């Protein structure tokens, strides 16, 4: 997952402690003006390099897969992240230039004057770091949020499971996927996102269940949730929409079909058939009184494998084999 390796972002205080303690050690190895110059060079390098490392640890959002980029935008705001990263880049360059400026101003024969200039430079470096306290804090909090994303892989075929609560979505995902299903709490959901995997003919398919997003009408989602749904449109190769004709889920069938139409419009319309769509009626042991592409009962296991096959077929995914020239 693109954000899983993001390191913890240090605070301004931690960076200053690190830089000045190393500078002190460097200064003890020398004397006079040379000691002050060594301290300046060390502090400047440590601050500049560590700040630049904060920036380079982040991926270029222009090169991130649209699915993850839009999710990141929904959770932390891509423009905001870029602004804070830009401020840290400025601080990296500023601490580097301060080191060069003060090293160039050091008197060659007056150690006391050199010491005063070095202290002045350290004070200015401290001011620079305090200016970006909020930027570093934002980046660390953003990193914590982004690292909670489950490992959904845009390069593998994905089946997004949708439908009202209690229609059997999670039960279906649990029934057909491995025991290693991953559940992670996205900042924009209340119940977590569940990702299961199943293999067919050496291809691994991802089944993504999104409680809190695709289980209610679009007009009931807030802006962040709506953007998260938009991100899923970049991921989905097929949508499996589950209905419960028996009504035991607690939602009228008409409401379920209205949500189905909304999800279909969001994911399929305008894609020229690139995203498959399968409607399945669960709890078929209780009722099949709805037109659907397939019928199943997760409770009795009837039709479950057929539904999985229909969903896999709907992705239209074919393994690309290497060819000989």
PDB file of C-alpha atoms in Angstrom:
ATOM      1  CA  UNK A   1       0.000   0.000   0.000  1.00  0.00           C
ATOM      2  CA  UNK A   2       1.375   3.370  -1.092  1.00  0.00           C
ATOM      3  CA  UNK A   3       1.271   5.037   2.358  1.00  0.00           C
ATOM      4  CA  UNK A   4       2.284   2.169   4.623  1.00  0.00           C
ATOM      5  CA  UNK A   5       5.986   3.051   4.666  1.00  0.00           C
ATOM      6  CA  UNK A   6       5.551   6.696   5.623  1.00  0.00           C
ATOM      7  CA  UNK A   7       7.811   7.271   8.646  1.00  0.00           C
ATOM      8  CA  UNK A   8       6.834   9.189  11.754  1.00  0.00           C
ATOM      9  CA  UNK A   9       7.324  12.912  11.245  1.00  0.00           C
ATOM     10  CA  UNK A  10       9.582  14.399  13.943  1.00  0.00           C
ATOM     11  CA  UNK A  11       8.551  17.510  15.834  1.00  0.00           C
ATOM     12  CA  UNK A  12      10.434  20.786  15.591  1.00  0.00           C
ATOM     13  CA  UNK A  13      11.775  20.282  19.098  1.00  0.00           C
ATOM     14  CA  UNK A  14      13.045  16.801  18.288  1.00  0.00           C
ATOM     15  CA  UNK A  15      14.842  18.049  15.185  1.00  0.00           C
ATOM     16  CA  UNK A  16      16.454  20.948  17.037  1.00  0.00           C
ATOM     17  CA  UNK A  17      17.605  18.680  19.873  1.00  0.00           C
ATOM     18  CA  UNK A  18      19.118  16.279  17.351  1.00  0.00           C
ATOM     19  CA  UNK A  19      20.837  19.016  15.344  1.00  0.00           C
ATOM     20  CA  UNK A  20      22.256  20.956  18.284  1.00  0.00           C
ATOM     21  CA  UNK A  21      23.448  17.878  20.186  1.00  0.00           C
ATOM     22  CA  UNK A  22      25.343  16.665  17.123  1.00  0.00           C
ATOM     23  CA  UNK A  23      26.690  20.148  16.610  1.00  0.00           C
ATOM     24  CA  UNK A  24      27.981  20.190  20.177  1.00  0.00           C
ATOM     25  CA  UNK A  25      29.818  16.904  19.635  1.00  0.00           C
ATOM     26  CA  UNK A  26      31.318  18.225  16.393  1.00  0.00           C
ATOM     27  CA  UNK A  27      32.457  21.397  18.141  1.00  0.00           C
ATOM     28  CA  UNK A  28      34.200  19.511  20.934  1.00  0.00           C
ATOM     29  CA  UNK A  29      36.474  17.849  18.402  1.00  0.00           C
ATOM     30  CA  UNK A  30      37.934  21.212  17.386  1.00  0.00           C
ATOM     31  CA  UNK A  31      38.770  24.593  18.873  1.00  0.00           C
ATOM     32  CA  UNK A  32      38.438  28.308  18.234  1.00  0.00           C
ATOM     33  CA  UNK A  33      36.724  29.571  15.098  1.00  0.00           C
ATOM     34  CA  UNK A  34      37.071  26.138  13.538  1.00  0.00           C
ATOM     35  CA  UNK A  35      34.873  24.677  16.294  1.00  0.00           C
ATOM     36  CA  UNK A  36      32.141  27.266  15.665  1.00  0.00           C
ATOM     37  CA  UNK A  37      32.280  26.600  11.936  1.00  0.00           C
ATOM     38  CA  UNK A  38      31.983  22.848  12.501  1.00  0.00           C
ATOM     39  CA  UNK A  39      28.975  23.368  14.786  1.00  0.00           C
ATOM     40  CA  UNK A  40      27.279  25.600  12.228  1.00  0.00           C
ATOM     41  CA  UNK A  41      27.909  23.162   9.397  1.00  0.00           C
ATOM     42  CA  UNK A  42      26.670  20.184  11.401  1.00  0.00           C
ATOM     43  CA  UNK A  43      23.474  21.832  12.674  1.00  0.00           C
ATOM     44  CA  UNK A  44      22.643  23.211   9.255  1.00  0.00           C
ATOM     45  CA  UNK A  45      23.186  19.859   7.562  1.00  0.00           C
ATOM     46  CA  UNK A  46      21.223  17.857  10.129  1.00  0.00           C
ATOM     47  CA  UNK A  47      18.231  20.180   9.994  1.00  0.00           C
ATOM     48  CA  UNK A  48      18.236  20.587   6.227  1.00  0.00           C
ATOM     49  CA  UNK A  49      18.708  16.885   5.509  1.00  0.00           C
ATOM     50  CA  UNK A  50      16.123  15.681   8.006  1.00  0.00           C
ATOM     51  CA  UNK A  51      13.529  18.155   6.792  1.00  0.00           C
ATOM     52  CA  UNK A  52      14.162  17.127   3.199  1.00  0.00           C
ATOM     53  CA  UNK A  53      13.780  13.493   4.258  1.00  0.00           C
ATOM     54  CA  UNK A  54      10.328  14.327   5.623  1.00  0.00           C
ATOM     55  CA  UNK A  55       9.341  15.654   2.198  1.00  0.00           C
ATOM     56  CA  UNK A  56      10.883  12.916   0.065  1.00  0.00           C
ATOM     57  CA  UNK A  57       9.240  10.196   2.183  1.00  0.00           C
ATOM     58  CA  UNK A  58       5.894  11.287   0.766  1.00  0.00           C
ATOM     59  CA  UNK A  59       4.878  10.058  -2.677  1.00  0.00           C
ATOM     60  CA  UNK A  60       4.270  12.456  -5.554  1.00  0.00           C
ATOM     61  CA  UNK A  61       0.470  12.719  -5.542  1.00  0.00           C
ATOM     62  CA  UNK A  62       0.484  13.223  -9.311  1.00  0.00           C
ATOM     63  CA  UNK A  63       1.926   9.734  -9.654  1.00  0.00           C
ATOM     64  CA  UNK A  64      -0.261   8.020  -7.055  1.00  0.00           C
ATOM     65  CA  UNK A  65      -3.017   5.767  -8.395  1.00  0.00           C
ATOM     66  CA  UNK A  66      -6.276   7.791  -8.717  1.00  0.00           C
ATOM     67  CA  UNK A  67      -7.955   5.524  -6.148  1.00  0.00           C
ATOM     68  CA  UNK A  68      -5.454   6.278  -3.404  1.00  0.00           C
ATOM     69  CA  UNK A  69      -5.024   9.900  -4.448  1.00  0.00           C
ATOM     70  CA  UNK A  70      -8.739  10.576  -4.143  1.00  0.00           C
ATOM     71  CA  UNK A  71      -8.968   8.718  -0.846  1.00  0.00           C
ATOM     72  CA  UNK A  72      -6.054  10.767   0.471  1.00  0.00           C
ATOM     73  CA  UNK A  73      -7.811  13.891  -0.694  1.00  0.00           C
ATOM     74  CA  UNK A  74     -10.971  12.820   1.122  1.00  0.00           C
ATOM     75  CA  UNK A  75      -9.146  12.094   4.364  1.00  0.00           C
ATOM     76  CA  UNK A  76      -6.364  14.676   4.652  1.00  0.00           C
ATOM     77  CA  UNK A  77      -6.713  16.953   1.607  1.00  0.00           C
ATOM     78  CA  UNK A  78      -4.070  16.610  -1.113  1.00  0.00           C
ATOM     79  CA  UNK A  79      -3.762  20.365  -1.600  1.00  0.00           C
ATOM     80  CA  UNK A  80      -3.324  20.861   2.145  1.00  0.00           C
ATOM     81  CA  UNK A  81      -0.658  18.150   2.286  1.00  0.00           C
ATOM     82  CA  UNK A  82       1.180  19.736  -0.618  1.00  0.00           C
ATOM     83  CA  UNK A  83       1.084  23.135   1.096  1.00  0.00           C
ATOM     84  CA  UNK A  84       2.530  21.745   4.326  1.00  0.00           C
ATOM     85  CA  UNK A  85       5.189  19.799   2.427  1.00  0.00           C
ATOM     86  CA  UNK A  86       6.092  22.990   0.594  1.00  0.00           C
ATOM     87  CA  UNK A  87       6.600  24.780   3.910  1.00  0.00           C
ATOM     88  CA  UNK A  88       8.898  22.011   5.113  1.00  0.00           C
ATOM     89  CA  UNK A  89      10.858  22.249   1.844  1.00  0.00           C
ATOM     90  CA  UNK A  90      11.238  25.977   2.462  1.00  0.00           C
ATOM     91  CA  UNK A  91      12.540  25.312   5.970  1.00  0.00           C
ATOM     92  CA  UNK A  92      15.022  22.749   4.643  1.00  0.00           C
ATOM     93  CA  UNK A  93      16.430  25.263   2.177  1.00  0.00           C
ATOM     94  CA  UNK A  94      16.373  28.079   4.734  1.00  0.00           C
ATOM     95  CA  UNK A  95      18.365  26.178   7.354  1.00  0.00           C
ATOM     96  CA  UNK A  96      20.884  25.235   4.677  1.00  0.00           C
ATOM     97  CA  UNK A  97      21.243  28.836   3.524  1.00  0.00           C
ATOM     98  CA  UNK A  98      21.560  30.096   7.104  1.00  0.00           C
ATOM     99  CA  UNK A  99      24.456  27.730   7.639  1.00  0.00           C
ATOM    100  CA  UNK A 100      26.208  29.007   4.525  1.00  0.00           C
ATOM    101  CA  UNK A 101      25.485  32.635   5.371  1.00  0.00           C
ATOM    102  CA  UNK A 102      26.905  32.493   8.885  1.00  0.00           C
ATOM    103  CA  UNK A 103      29.871  30.340   7.958  1.00  0.00           C
ATOM    104  CA  UNK A 104      30.736  33.021   5.399  1.00  0.00           C
ATOM    105  CA  UNK A 105      30.466  35.720   8.082  1.00  0.00           C
ATOM    106  CA  UNK A 106      32.724  34.051  10.640  1.00  0.00           C
ATOM    107  CA  UNK A 107      35.837  36.098  11.510  1.00  0.00           C
ATOM    108  CA  UNK A 108      38.941  34.037  10.976  1.00  0.00           C
ATOM    109  CA  UNK A 109      40.838  35.241  14.055  1.00  0.00           C
ATOM    110  CA  UNK A 110      38.192  36.113  16.698  1.00  0.00           C
ATOM    111  CA  UNK A 111      36.769  33.003  18.420  1.00  0.00           C
ATOM    112  CA  UNK A 112      34.481  34.991  20.746  1.00  0.00           C
ATOM    113  CA  UNK A 113      32.898  36.893  17.858  1.00  0.00           C
ATOM    114  CA  UNK A 114      32.535  33.627  15.968  1.00  0.00           C
ATOM    115  CA  UNK A 115      30.764  32.074  18.947  1.00  0.00           C
ATOM    116  CA  UNK A 116      28.283  34.965  19.088  1.00  0.00           C
ATOM    117  CA  UNK A 117      27.508  34.582  15.372  1.00  0.00           C
ATOM    118  CA  UNK A 118      27.061  30.830  15.772  1.00  0.00           C
ATOM    119  CA  UNK A 119      24.577  31.380  18.615  1.00  0.00           C
ATOM    120  CA  UNK A 120      22.754  33.931  16.490  1.00  0.00           C
ATOM    121  CA  UNK A 121      22.541  31.431  13.648  1.00  0.00           C
ATOM    122  CA  UNK A 122      21.220  28.728  15.996  1.00  0.00           C
ATOM    123  CA  UNK A 123      18.545  31.139  17.212  1.00  0.00           C
ATOM    124  CA  UNK A 124      17.446  31.848  13.655  1.00  0.00           C
ATOM    125  CA  UNK A 125      17.398  28.143  12.820  1.00  0.00           C
ATOM    126  CA  UNK A 126      15.228  27.613  15.892  1.00  0.00           C
ATOM    127  CA  UNK A 127      12.840  30.292  14.668  1.00  0.00           C
ATOM    128  CA  UNK A 128      12.585  28.599  11.276  1.00  0.00           C
ATOM    129  CA  UNK A 129      11.747  25.270  12.906  1.00  0.00           C
ATOM    130  CA  UNK A 130       9.132  26.863  15.149  1.00  0.00           C
ATOM    131  CA  UNK A 131       7.508  28.391  12.068  1.00  0.00           C
ATOM    132  CA  UNK A 132       6.812  24.921  10.703  1.00  0.00           C
ATOM    133  CA  UNK A 133       5.634  23.278  13.940  1.00  0.00           C
ATOM    134  CA  UNK A 134       2.065  23.106  12.647  1.00  0.00           C
ATOM    135  CA  UNK A 135       3.189  21.812   9.251  1.00  0.00           C
ATOM    136  CA  UNK A 136       5.112  18.942  10.807  1.00  0.00           C
ATOM    137  CA  UNK A 137       2.210  18.140  13.125  1.00  0.00           C
ATOM    138  CA  UNK A 138      -0.228  18.077  10.197  1.00  0.00           C
ATOM    139  CA  UNK A 139       2.011  15.718   8.222  1.00  0.00           C
ATOM    140  CA  UNK A 140       2.393  13.349  11.148  1.00  0.00           C
ATOM    141  CA  UNK A 141      -1.356  13.237  11.790  1.00  0.00           C
ATOM    142  CA  UNK A 142      -1.995  12.767   8.065  1.00  0.00           C
ATOM    143  CA  UNK A 143       0.524   9.930   8.023  1.00  0.00           C
ATOM    144  CA  UNK A 144      -1.314   8.256  10.928  1.00  0.00           C
ATOM    145  CA  UNK A 145      -4.635   8.497   9.065  1.00  0.00           C
ATOM    146  CA  UNK A 146      -3.271   7.270   5.740  1.00  0.00           C
ATOM    147  CA  UNK A 147      -1.486   4.298   7.291  1.00  0.00           C
ATOM    148  CA  UNK A 148      -4.859   2.954   8.482  1.00  0.00           C
ATOM    149  CA  UNK A 149      -5.937   2.251   4.914  1.00  0.00           C
ATOM    150  CA  UNK A 150      -6.300  -1.466   4.248  1.00  0.00           C
ATOM    151  CA  UNK A 151      -4.075  -2.936   1.591  1.00  0.00           C
ATOM    152  CA  UNK A 152      -6.294  -2.528  -1.465  1.00  0.00           C
ATOM    153  CA  UNK A 153      -4.278  -2.959  -4.635  1.00  0.00           C
ATOM    154  CA  UNK A 154      -5.385  -0.993  -7.687  1.00  0.00           C
ATOM    155  CA  UNK A 155      -3.438  -3.351  -9.963  1.00  0.00           C
ATOM    156  CA  UNK A 156      -5.577  -6.338  -8.901  1.00  0.00           C
ATOM    157  CA  UNK A 157      -9.217  -6.821  -9.959  1.00  0.00           C
ATOM    158  CA  UNK A 158     -11.673  -5.538  -7.385  1.00  0.00           C
ATOM    159  CA  UNK A 159     -15.330  -6.320  -6.733  1.00  0.00           C
ATOM    160  CA  UNK A 160     -17.076  -3.662  -4.656  1.00  0.00           C
ATOM    161  CA  UNK A 161     -19.948  -5.065  -2.591  1.00  0.00           C
ATOM    162  CA  UNK A 162     -22.875  -2.716  -2.002  1.00  0.00           C
ATOM    163  CA  UNK A 163     -26.380  -2.770  -0.557  1.00  0.00           C
ATOM    164  CA  UNK A 164     -28.323  -1.748   2.542  1.00  0.00           C
ATOM    165  CA  UNK A 165     -27.199  -2.950   5.981  1.00  0.00           C
ATOM    166  CA  UNK A 166     -28.171  -6.469   7.053  1.00  0.00           C
ATOM    167  CA  UNK A 167     -28.751  -7.783   3.531  1.00  0.00           C
ATOM    168  CA  UNK A 168     -25.828 -10.197   3.880  1.00  0.00           C
ATOM    169  CA  UNK A 169     -22.874  -8.373   2.276  1.00  0.00           C
ATOM    170  CA  UNK A 170     -20.330  -9.122   4.992  1.00  0.00           C
ATOM    171  CA  UNK A 171     -21.600 -12.667   5.410  1.00  0.00           C
ATOM    172  CA  UNK A 172     -21.074 -13.251   1.694  1.00  0.00           C
ATOM    173  CA  UNK A 173     -17.545 -11.796   1.744  1.00  0.00           C
ATOM    174  CA  UNK A 174     -16.712 -13.944   4.772  1.00  0.00           C
ATOM    175  CA  UNK A 175     -18.133 -17.061   3.121  1.00  0.00           C
ATOM    176  CA  UNK A 176     -16.200 -16.854  -0.139  1.00  0.00           C
ATOM    177  CA  UNK A 177     -12.877 -15.325   0.856  1.00  0.00           C
ATOM    178  CA  UNK A 178      -9.931 -16.446   2.933  1.00  0.00           C
ATOM    179  CA  UNK A 179      -9.814 -16.259   6.693  1.00  0.00           C
ATOM    180  CA  UNK A 180      -7.238 -13.490   6.376  1.00  0.00           C
ATOM    181  CA  UNK A 181      -9.820 -10.826   5.592  1.00  0.00           C
ATOM    182  CA  UNK A 182      -8.549  -7.399   6.557  1.00  0.00           C
ATOM    183  CA  UNK A 183     -10.720  -4.951   8.430  1.00  0.00           C
ATOM    184  CA  UNK A 184      -9.523  -1.372   8.783  1.00  0.00           C
ATOM    185  CA  UNK A 185     -11.173   1.744  10.137  1.00  0.00           C
ATOM    186  CA  UNK A 186     -11.206   4.465   7.497  1.00  0.00           C
ATOM    187  CA  UNK A 187     -11.604   7.962   8.933  1.00  0.00           C
ATOM    188  CA  UNK A 188     -14.787   8.398   6.859  1.00  0.00           C
ATOM    189  CA  UNK A 189     -16.609   5.214   7.945  1.00  0.00           C
ATOM    190  CA  UNK A 190     -18.084   4.097  11.234  1.00  0.00           C
ATOM    191  CA  UNK A 191     -17.765   0.314  10.831  1.00  0.00           C
ATOM    192  CA  UNK A 192     -14.529  -0.145   8.942  1.00  0.00           C
ATOM    193  CA  UNK A 193     -13.798  -1.379   5.440  1.00  0.00           C
ATOM    194  CA  UNK A 194     -13.517  -5.116   4.953  1.00  0.00           C
ATOM    195  CA  UNK A 195     -11.298  -6.564   2.242  1.00  0.00           C
ATOM    196  CA  UNK A 196     -11.337 -10.254   1.397  1.00  0.00           C
ATOM    197  CA  UNK A 197      -9.420 -12.153  -1.271  1.00  0.00           C
ATOM    198  CA  UNK A 198     -10.203 -15.129  -3.444  1.00  0.00           C
ATOM    199  CA  UNK A 199      -8.141 -16.768  -6.176  1.00  0.00           C
ATOM    200  CA  UNK A 200      -9.414 -18.117  -9.465  1.00  0.00           C
ATOM    201  CA  UNK A 201      -7.106 -19.424 -12.182  1.00  0.00           C
ATOM    202  CA  UNK A 202      -4.036 -17.816 -10.581  1.00  0.00           C
ATOM    203  CA  UNK A 203      -5.729 -14.409 -10.363  1.00  0.00           C
ATOM    204  CA  UNK A 204      -6.362 -12.844  -6.960  1.00  0.00           C
ATOM    205  CA  UNK A 205      -9.639 -10.947  -6.732  1.00  0.00           C
ATOM    206  CA  UNK A 206     -10.389  -8.402  -4.024  1.00  0.00           C
ATOM    207  CA  UNK A 207     -13.871  -8.172  -2.504  1.00  0.00           C
ATOM    208  CA  UNK A 208     -14.361  -4.802  -0.848  1.00  0.00           C
ATOM    209  CA  UNK A 209     -17.237  -4.338   1.588  1.00  0.00           C
ATOM    210  CA  UNK A 210     -17.761  -0.698   2.560  1.00  0.00           C
ATOM    211  CA  UNK A 211     -20.239  -0.312   5.417  1.00  0.00           C
ATOM    212  CA  UNK A 212     -20.992   3.324   6.024  1.00  0.00           C
ATOM    213  CA  UNK A 213     -20.551   4.311   2.372  1.00  0.00           C
ATOM    214  CA  UNK A 214     -22.533   2.244  -0.121  1.00  0.00           C
ATOM    215  CA  UNK A 215     -25.288   1.222   2.258  1.00  0.00           C
ATOM    216  CA  UNK A 216     -27.461   4.320   2.068  1.00  0.00           C
ATOM    217  CA  UNK A 217     -28.603   6.919  -0.492  1.00  0.00           C
ATOM    218  CA  UNK A 218     -26.160   9.467  -1.887  1.00  0.00           C
ATOM    219  CA  UNK A 219     -28.032  12.411  -0.367  1.00  0.00           C
ATOM    220  CA  UNK A 220     -27.317  11.015   3.105  1.00  0.00           C
ATOM    221  CA  UNK A 221     -23.531  11.034   2.627  1.00  0.00           C
ATOM    222  CA  UNK A 222     -21.402  13.965   3.693  1.00  0.00           C
ATOM    223  CA  UNK A 223     -18.816  15.520   1.380  1.00  0.00           C
ATOM    224  CA  UNK A 224     -15.946  13.319   2.557  1.00  0.00           C
ATOM    225  CA  UNK A 225     -18.039  10.155   2.217  1.00  0.00           C
ATOM    226  CA  UNK A 226     -19.124  11.215  -1.262  1.00  0.00           C
ATOM    227  CA  UNK A 227     -15.513  11.703  -2.280  1.00  0.00           C
ATOM    228  CA  UNK A 228     -14.603   8.313  -0.842  1.00  0.00           C
ATOM    229  CA  UNK A 229     -17.313   6.744  -3.004  1.00  0.00           C
ATOM    230  CA  UNK A 230     -15.868   8.600  -5.971  1.00  0.00           C
ATOM    231  CA  UNK A 231     -12.473   7.079  -5.160  1.00  0.00           C
ATOM    232  CA  UNK A 232     -14.002   3.611  -5.246  1.00  0.00           C
ATOM    233  CA  UNK A 233     -15.127   4.200  -8.823  1.00  0.00           C
ATOM    234  CA  UNK A 234     -11.440   4.253  -9.782  1.00  0.00           C
ATOM    235  CA  UNK A 235     -10.941   0.896  -8.075  1.00  0.00           C
ATOM    236  CA  UNK A 236     -13.982  -1.146  -9.039  1.00  0.00           C
ATOM    237  CA  UNK A 237     -13.879  -3.614 -11.901  1.00  0.00           C
ATOM    238  CA  UNK A 238     -17.334  -4.833 -10.917  1.00  0.00           C
ATOM    239  CA  UNK A 239     -20.050  -4.027  -8.387  1.00  0.00           C
ATOM    240  CA  UNK A 240     -22.003  -6.735  -6.609  1.00  0.00           C
ATOM    241  CA  UNK A 241     -25.240  -5.245  -5.313  1.00  0.00           C
ATOM    242  CA  UNK A 242     -27.039  -7.328  -2.704  1.00  0.00           C
ATOM    243  CA  UNK A 243     -30.802  -7.039  -2.088  1.00  0.00           C
ATOM    244  CA  UNK A 244     -33.049  -8.759   0.429  1.00  0.00           C
ATOM    245  CA  UNK A 245     -36.510  -9.400  -1.011  1.00  0.00           C
ATOM    246  CA  UNK A 246     -37.707 -10.840   2.291  1.00  0.00           C
ATOM    247  CA  UNK A 247     -37.497  -7.449   3.979  1.00  0.00           C
ATOM    248  CA  UNK A 248     -35.922  -8.979   7.097  1.00  0.00           C
ATOM    249  CA  UNK A 249     -33.022  -6.555   6.716  1.00  0.00           C
ATOM    250  CA  UNK A 250     -35.358  -3.803   7.895  1.00  0.00           C
ATOM    251  CA  UNK A 251     -35.418  -1.808   4.642  1.00  0.00           C
ATOM    252  CA  UNK A 252     -38.282  -1.839   2.103  1.00  0.00           C
ATOM    253  CA  UNK A 253     -37.443  -3.426  -1.238  1.00  0.00           C
ATOM    254  CA  UNK A 254     -38.339  -0.209  -3.077  1.00  0.00           C
ATOM    255  CA  UNK A 255     -35.709   1.661  -1.075  1.00  0.00           C
ATOM    256  CA  UNK A 256     -33.160  -1.043  -1.835  1.00  0.00           C
ATOM    257  CA  UNK A 257     -33.847  -0.825  -5.549  1.00  0.00           C
ATOM    258  CA  UNK A 258     -33.607   2.969  -5.435  1.00  0.00           C
ATOM    259  CA  UNK A 259     -30.152   2.621  -3.838  1.00  0.00           C
ATOM    260  CA  UNK A 260     -29.261   0.078  -6.514  1.00  0.00           C
ATOM    261  CA  UNK A 261     -30.142   2.616  -9.224  1.00  0.00           C
ATOM    262  CA  UNK A 262     -28.024   5.241  -7.457  1.00  0.00           C
ATOM    263  CA  UNK A 263     -25.011   2.930  -7.188  1.00  0.00           C
ATOM    264  CA  UNK A 264     -25.411   1.849 -10.806  1.00  0.00           C
ATOM    265  CA  UNK A 265     -25.429   5.475 -11.946  1.00  0.00           C
ATOM    266  CA  UNK A 266     -22.365   6.280  -9.847  1.00  0.00           C
ATOM    267  CA  UNK A 267     -20.244   3.350 -10.952  1.00  0.00           C
ATOM    268  CA  UNK A 268     -21.429   2.157 -14.344  1.00  0.00           C
ATOM    269  CA  UNK A 269     -23.083   4.894 -16.362  1.00  0.00           C
ATOM    270  CA  UNK A 270     -20.621   6.564 -18.695  1.00  0.00           C
ATOM    271  CA  UNK A 271     -18.003   3.824 -18.384  1.00  0.00           C
ATOM    272  CA  UNK A 272     -19.010   2.098 -21.630  1.00  0.00           C
ATOM    273  CA  UNK A 273     -19.306  -1.230 -19.877  1.00  0.00           C
ATOM    274  CA  UNK A 274     -15.867  -1.118 -18.275  1.00  0.00           C
ATOM    275  CA  UNK A 275     -17.372  -1.763 -14.841  1.00  0.00           C
ATOM    276  CA  UNK A 276     -19.575  -4.822 -14.489  1.00  0.00           C
ATOM    277  CA  UNK A 277     -22.713  -4.808 -12.339  1.00  0.00           C
ATOM    278  CA  UNK A 278     -24.397  -7.827 -10.779  1.00  0.00           C
ATOM    279  CA  UNK A 279     -27.593  -7.733  -8.731  1.00  0.00           C
ATOM    280  CA  UNK A 280     -27.976 -10.659  -6.372  1.00  0.00           C
ATOM    281  CA  UNK A 281     -30.931 -11.538  -4.177  1.00  0.00           C
ATOM    282  CA  UNK A 282     -29.770 -12.951  -0.854  1.00  0.00           C
ATOM    283  CA  UNK A 283     -31.971 -14.890   1.596  1.00  0.00           C
ATOM    284  CA  UNK A 284     -33.502 -16.729  -1.339  1.00  0.00           C
ATOM    285  CA  UNK A 285     -34.658 -19.375   1.134  1.00  0.00           C
ATOM    286  CA  UNK A 286     -37.070 -16.723   2.429  1.00  0.00           C
ATOM    287  CA  UNK A 287     -38.024 -14.841  -0.752  1.00  0.00           C
ATOM    288  CA  UNK A 288     -37.038 -14.487  -4.408  1.00  0.00           C
ATOM    289  CA  UNK A 289     -39.658 -11.861  -5.164  1.00  0.00           C
ATOM    290  CA  UNK A 290     -37.334  -9.510  -7.056  1.00  0.00           C
ATOM    291  CA  UNK A 291     -35.712  -9.516 -10.467  1.00  0.00           C
ATOM    292  CA  UNK A 292     -32.010 -10.206 -10.065  1.00  0.00           C
ATOM    293  CA  UNK A 293     -29.054 -11.637 -11.951  1.00  0.00           C
ATOM    294  CA  UNK A 294     -28.538 -14.364  -9.375  1.00  0.00           C
ATOM    295  CA  UNK A 295     -30.091 -15.759  -6.212  1.00  0.00           C
ATOM    296  CA  UNK A 296     -28.425 -17.166  -3.132  1.00  0.00           C
ATOM    297  CA  UNK A 297     -28.778 -17.875   0.541  1.00  0.00           C
ATOM    298  CA  UNK A 298     -25.599 -17.347   2.509  1.00  0.00           C
ATOM    299  CA  UNK A 299     -27.405 -18.957   5.430  1.00  0.00           C
ATOM    300  CA  UNK A 300     -27.880 -22.277   3.587  1.00  0.00           C
ATOM    301  CA  UNK A 301     -24.914 -21.865   1.203  1.00  0.00           C
ATOM    302  CA  UNK A 302     -27.239 -22.258  -1.784  1.00  0.00           C
ATOM    303  CA  UNK A 303     -26.035 -20.373  -4.880  1.00  0.00           C
ATOM    304  CA  UNK A 304     -23.099 -18.690  -3.105  1.00  0.00           C
ATOM    305  CA  UNK A 305     -20.417 -20.070  -5.430  1.00  0.00           C
ATOM    306  CA  UNK A 306     -22.524 -19.225  -8.473  1.00  0.00           C
ATOM    307  CA  UNK A 307     -22.790 -15.614  -7.296  1.00  0.00           C
ATOM    308  CA  UNK A 308     -19.038 -15.431  -6.764  1.00  0.00           C
ATOM    309  CA  UNK A 309     -18.489 -16.756 -10.280  1.00  0.00           C
ATOM    310  CA  UNK A 310     -20.923 -14.196 -11.705  1.00  0.00           C
ATOM    311  CA  UNK A 311     -19.137 -11.374  -9.892  1.00  0.00           C
ATOM    312  CA  UNK A 312     -15.724 -12.568 -11.099  1.00  0.00           C
ATOM    313  CA  UNK A 313     -16.989 -12.885 -14.661  1.00  0.00           C
ATOM    314  CA  UNK A 314     -18.404  -9.349 -14.436  1.00  0.00           C
ATOM    315  CA  UNK A 315     -14.924  -7.914 -13.846  1.00  0.00           C
ATOM    316  CA  UNK A 316     -13.937  -8.991 -17.346  1.00  0.00           C
ATOM    317  CA  UNK A 317     -10.405  -9.402 -16.043  1.00  0.00           C
ATOM    318  CA  UNK A 318      -7.976 -11.549 -17.985  1.00  0.00           C
ATOM    319  CA  UNK A 319      -4.462 -12.409 -16.935  1.00  0.00           C
ATOM    320  CA  UNK A 320      -1.943 -10.858 -19.301  1.00  0.00           C
ATOM    321  CA  UNK A 321       0.562 -13.496 -20.297  1.00  0.00           C
ATOM    322  CA  UNK A 322       4.044 -12.616 -21.519  1.00  0.00           C
ATOM    323  CA  UNK A 323       4.459 -12.830 -25.271  1.00  0.00           C
ATOM    324  CA  UNK A 324       7.463 -13.707 -27.368  1.00  0.00           C
ATOM    325  CA  UNK A 325       8.657 -11.285 -29.995  1.00  0.00           C
TER     326      UNK A 325
END
